[in-house]
Amino acid sequence: MHFLERRIVLITGKGGVGRTTVSAALARAASATGKRVLLTELGDPEGGYSAIGRRFGREHVAPEPVVVAPNLRLNHLWARTGHELFLGNALPGALVRAAVRSKAVDKFLTAAPSFHEMGIFYHLLTLLKATRKDGAPEHELIIIDMPATGHTLALTSLPDILLRLIPGGPIARAMREGQGFLNDPRLGEAWVVTLPEQLPVTEAIELLEGLRETRMAAGGVVLNRYPADPFTPHEREAMAEVLRSTPMHGQLEFERIGAAQHAAQRLLGAVHVPVITLPEVYAADDPDPVPTLTDVLARAMRGTP
Amino acid sequence: MSPAFDSPIAELLRTQRVVVCCGAGGVGKTTVSASLAIGAARMGRRVLVVTIDPSRRLAETLGVSRNPTEPVPLPVERQRLAGIEAPGSLSAWMLDPQLVSDNVVRGFSKSPEDARKLLDNPIYKNVTAMIAGMQEYTAVEALYQFVLDDTYDLVVLDTPPSRNALRFLEAPSRAGAFLDRRVFNLFLPGEGGAIRRMAQRLLERVMDTAFGADTRKELQQFFELFGNLLGHLNHNQAEMRAFFARPDVGFLLVTSPTQEALTEARYFEGKTRDELGLNLLGYVLNRSLAWARHRPFPRDELLPADAPAVAREALEKLRRLAGTEEALVAQHTALAADLRQRAGGAGVAWILPGLPEGASEMDALLTLSNALLTKDA
Ligand SMILES: Nc1ncnc2c1ncn2[C@@H]1O[C@H](COP(=O)(O)OP(=O)(O)OP(=O)(O)O)[C@@H](O)[C@H]1O
Ligand SMILES: Nc1ncnc2c1ncn2[C@@H]1O[C@H](COP(=O)(O)OP(=O)(O)OP(=O)(O)O)[C@@H](O)[C@H]1O
Ligand SMILES: [Mg+2]
Ligand SMILES: [Mg+2]
């Protein structure tokens, strides 16, 4: 997995496919290899709970990263933080102090279109560039649990949009710098999480196509919640025969397993990027799928099946 | 082959002028909206469904992929296949927020000259869709006009994807923050007390340093021209709030069949019915497995006497899957019962099966519309 050599990885996909769960498991597995990992998400401006935080027993997270496990930190990207950092870098000291205190500037940054996104982006850029005393990156790998797809493309194409609007000045410089990370396939990539079902697979294939238009590299696809199949082909045939005449409990699962195999084949035939398959973890076995998924991913990272 | 149309949902579609489908992201708002609209048209109503961001395939099924400027009647051939007969009819419109917004600019700018300048302003061109709440706002603006002119008996309104079901209802106030005259005035050179002028000068310096003077001027032009529309937008906002409180305008919460639905429903009720005085019609539990509750647990007796040994071994394995499945079905069933009770006398809580093939083709939408409109589907 080249995943570990990147600086920034975006975890994308449709609603409910498991982006947050997979992000958490990836971050755990990557940090266990010794990499300094930052796991992050876009903060909810309305102040709702943190989805990623809940995976670590926290209802909320803050813009400032906190250590949650060895080599693993957690925070959220926060527009206001980005604005302050930007003002601090772009303006002379006295002006910054006045600006940060000014209600007018605050109102402007909150209300003016696209400035929310710009703040988030600038915060991300700052985290990417943060270094330790020895000059090594503070966060070697940043994993972002992205919102459901629409917005993903928005964030990756944000620098383009802003550069069209604001071709000069420090904002434009920051956007170009951000592009440098996102659009360099050695530094950044997006992973698409999907489910082994007909429609989600179609959507994942479409999403990969959409990614091509944003100039962000596609790292691969995570096929999440793949159900184990207890049946031999022979048994499957016999069972299908019985179920045709006698519907009973277990049938929905039986059919779902068949459909999952079908969907997986279609995905593998259609995409030209790596596909990592993660198992369905049954709630009866473990209500929290993250530990199991972390093990699977850790093995994939070590290159042992 | 027309079904009975005897469900409580069918009854709602007979009496409402507007049905708004709300719900969290990805739960099936767009799908349910389309299925409701098809169902109502089959019942003989003249229906418009306003959809937002449908999947490519659904847009093709509804025939709206080509023309975003106005509602498109479903082709006659398709209407026949769907079992829609006069006086019933179905039109669909895929809402394009940019287009609606452009229309507002053309209709309400001070002069055609002002309108053109705003439409050409690079800030306006690139960011309208990004303004918080603007998409919801334009959806409502469009809907309002369609209900006022009397072309349709029923408008079914889909709502934009969002993290929670209430974003849509709160959007006018979020857009309101942007549409606040005081915020706008800060960017415009002109009158004001000493403090206001100081704030403006500071802001100008900040902007000039950060973006350069050219962009700052474009921003100011944007705020100036857009500011002229505020009066209209704010007026409409007040009218629209009143409109949504009409008794023939109702809200349906589309929700997942899992336990979280209950929390969401409680919150939604509080907001719509108790706080905003809106007409809460009830719930649609999409992709519920409750319909499978009468299936038997796999027992050997269910196999035919001459079943081969391999079938018996397979049945043994099926039993393990059946345990998980039965528990899930029981959860969905209990949840539906809970919600039915919450909905009370006038409200509905309706379960909708998940279709293995997805729900973007006409066949699937017809299956769902049958399930919505008949008592024992
Ligand atoms: N491999 C898995 N096995 C079992 N359950 C899983 C697995 N992956 C995810 N889940 C469960 O699926 C649900 C949705 O997962 P998650 O919240 O990670 O999805 P998401 O894509 O982040 O959703 P959202 O769109 O709401 O942000 C959760 O209850 C999670 O525990
Ligand atoms: N009952 C169902 N059976 C099968 N597939 C369904 C069902 N309901 C919805 N779907 C499918 O699930 C996906 C999401 O549905 P839909 O687009 O209607 O959700 P939405 O709530 O409008 O999402 P968004 O919040 O992104 O607008 C679509 O691909 C749709 O075809
Ligand atoms: Mg999530
Ligand atoms: Mg939708």
Short mmCIF file of C-alpha atoms in Angstrom, two decimals, chain A residues 14-22 55 192-197 200-201 221-229 253 256-261 263-264 275-284 286-290 292-293 296, chain B residues 258 260 324 328 332:
data_model
loop_
_atom_site.label_atom_id
_atom_site.label_comp_id
_atom_site.label_asym_id
_atom_site.label_seq_id
_atom_site.Cartn_x
_atom_site.Cartn_y
_atom_site.Cartn_z
CA LYS A 14 -21.55 8.21 -0.19
CA GLY A 15 -23.44 8.64 3.09
CA GLY A 16 -23.38 5.73 5.50
CA VAL A 17 -20.89 3.50 3.66
CA GLY A 18 -18.46 3.54 6.57
CA ARG A 19 -16.14 6.47 5.85
CA THR A 20 -15.77 7.34 9.53
CA THR A 21 -15.23 3.74 10.62
CA VAL A 22 -12.69 3.10 7.87
CA ARG A 55 -14.94 6.43 17.63
CA VAL A 192 -13.33 5.85 -2.06
CA VAL A 193 -15.23 3.76 0.48
CA THR A 194 -18.16 1.75 -0.80
CA LEU A 195 -20.37 -1.23 -0.01
CA PRO A 196 -20.63 -4.53 -1.89
CA GLU A 197 -24.06 -3.69 -3.30
CA PRO A 200 -23.03 1.82 -4.17
CA VAL A 201 -20.62 0.10 -6.53
CA VAL A 221 -11.30 1.70 -3.22
CA VAL A 222 -12.20 0.24 0.16
CA LEU A 223 -14.93 -2.34 -0.30
CA ASN A 224 -16.41 -2.25 3.19
CA ARG A 225 -18.69 -4.72 4.98
CA TYR A 226 -18.03 -7.68 2.74
CA PRO A 227 -20.02 -10.59 4.20
CA ALA A 228 -18.35 -13.96 4.72
CA ASP A 229 -19.95 -16.77 2.72
CA GLU A 253 -28.75 -12.55 4.31
CA ARG A 256 -27.20 -10.35 0.23
CA ILE A 257 -24.10 -12.54 0.27
CA GLY A 258 -24.74 -13.58 -3.32
CA ALA A 259 -25.32 -9.97 -4.36
CA ALA A 260 -22.12 -8.88 -2.58
CA GLN A 261 -20.04 -11.34 -4.58
CA ALA A 263 -21.03 -6.46 -6.89
CA ALA A 264 -17.41 -7.12 -5.92
CA VAL A 275 -9.28 -2.50 -4.01
CA ILE A 276 -9.06 -3.39 -0.32
CA THR A 277 -11.85 -5.59 0.99
CA LEU A 278 -12.93 -5.22 4.62
CA PRO A 279 -15.21 -7.76 6.28
CA GLU A 280 -18.65 -7.17 7.70
CA VAL A 281 -18.25 -7.33 11.47
CA TYR A 282 -21.43 -8.69 13.00
CA ALA A 283 -22.67 -6.67 15.95
CA ALA A 284 -23.23 -9.88 17.88
CA ASP A 286 -18.34 -7.11 18.32
CA PRO A 287 -20.46 -3.97 18.44
CA ASP A 288 -17.44 -1.88 17.44
CA PRO A 289 -16.04 -2.93 14.05
CA VAL A 290 -12.93 -0.72 14.32
CA THR A 292 -11.25 -5.99 13.60
CA LEU A 293 -10.88 -3.66 10.63
CA VAL A 296 -7.11 -6.44 8.61
CA THR B 258 -32.62 1.85 12.66
CA GLU B 260 -31.45 6.39 15.57
CA THR B 324 -28.99 -12.34 13.08
CA LEU B 328 -32.84 -7.22 12.91
CA HIS B 332 -37.30 -2.77 12.59
#
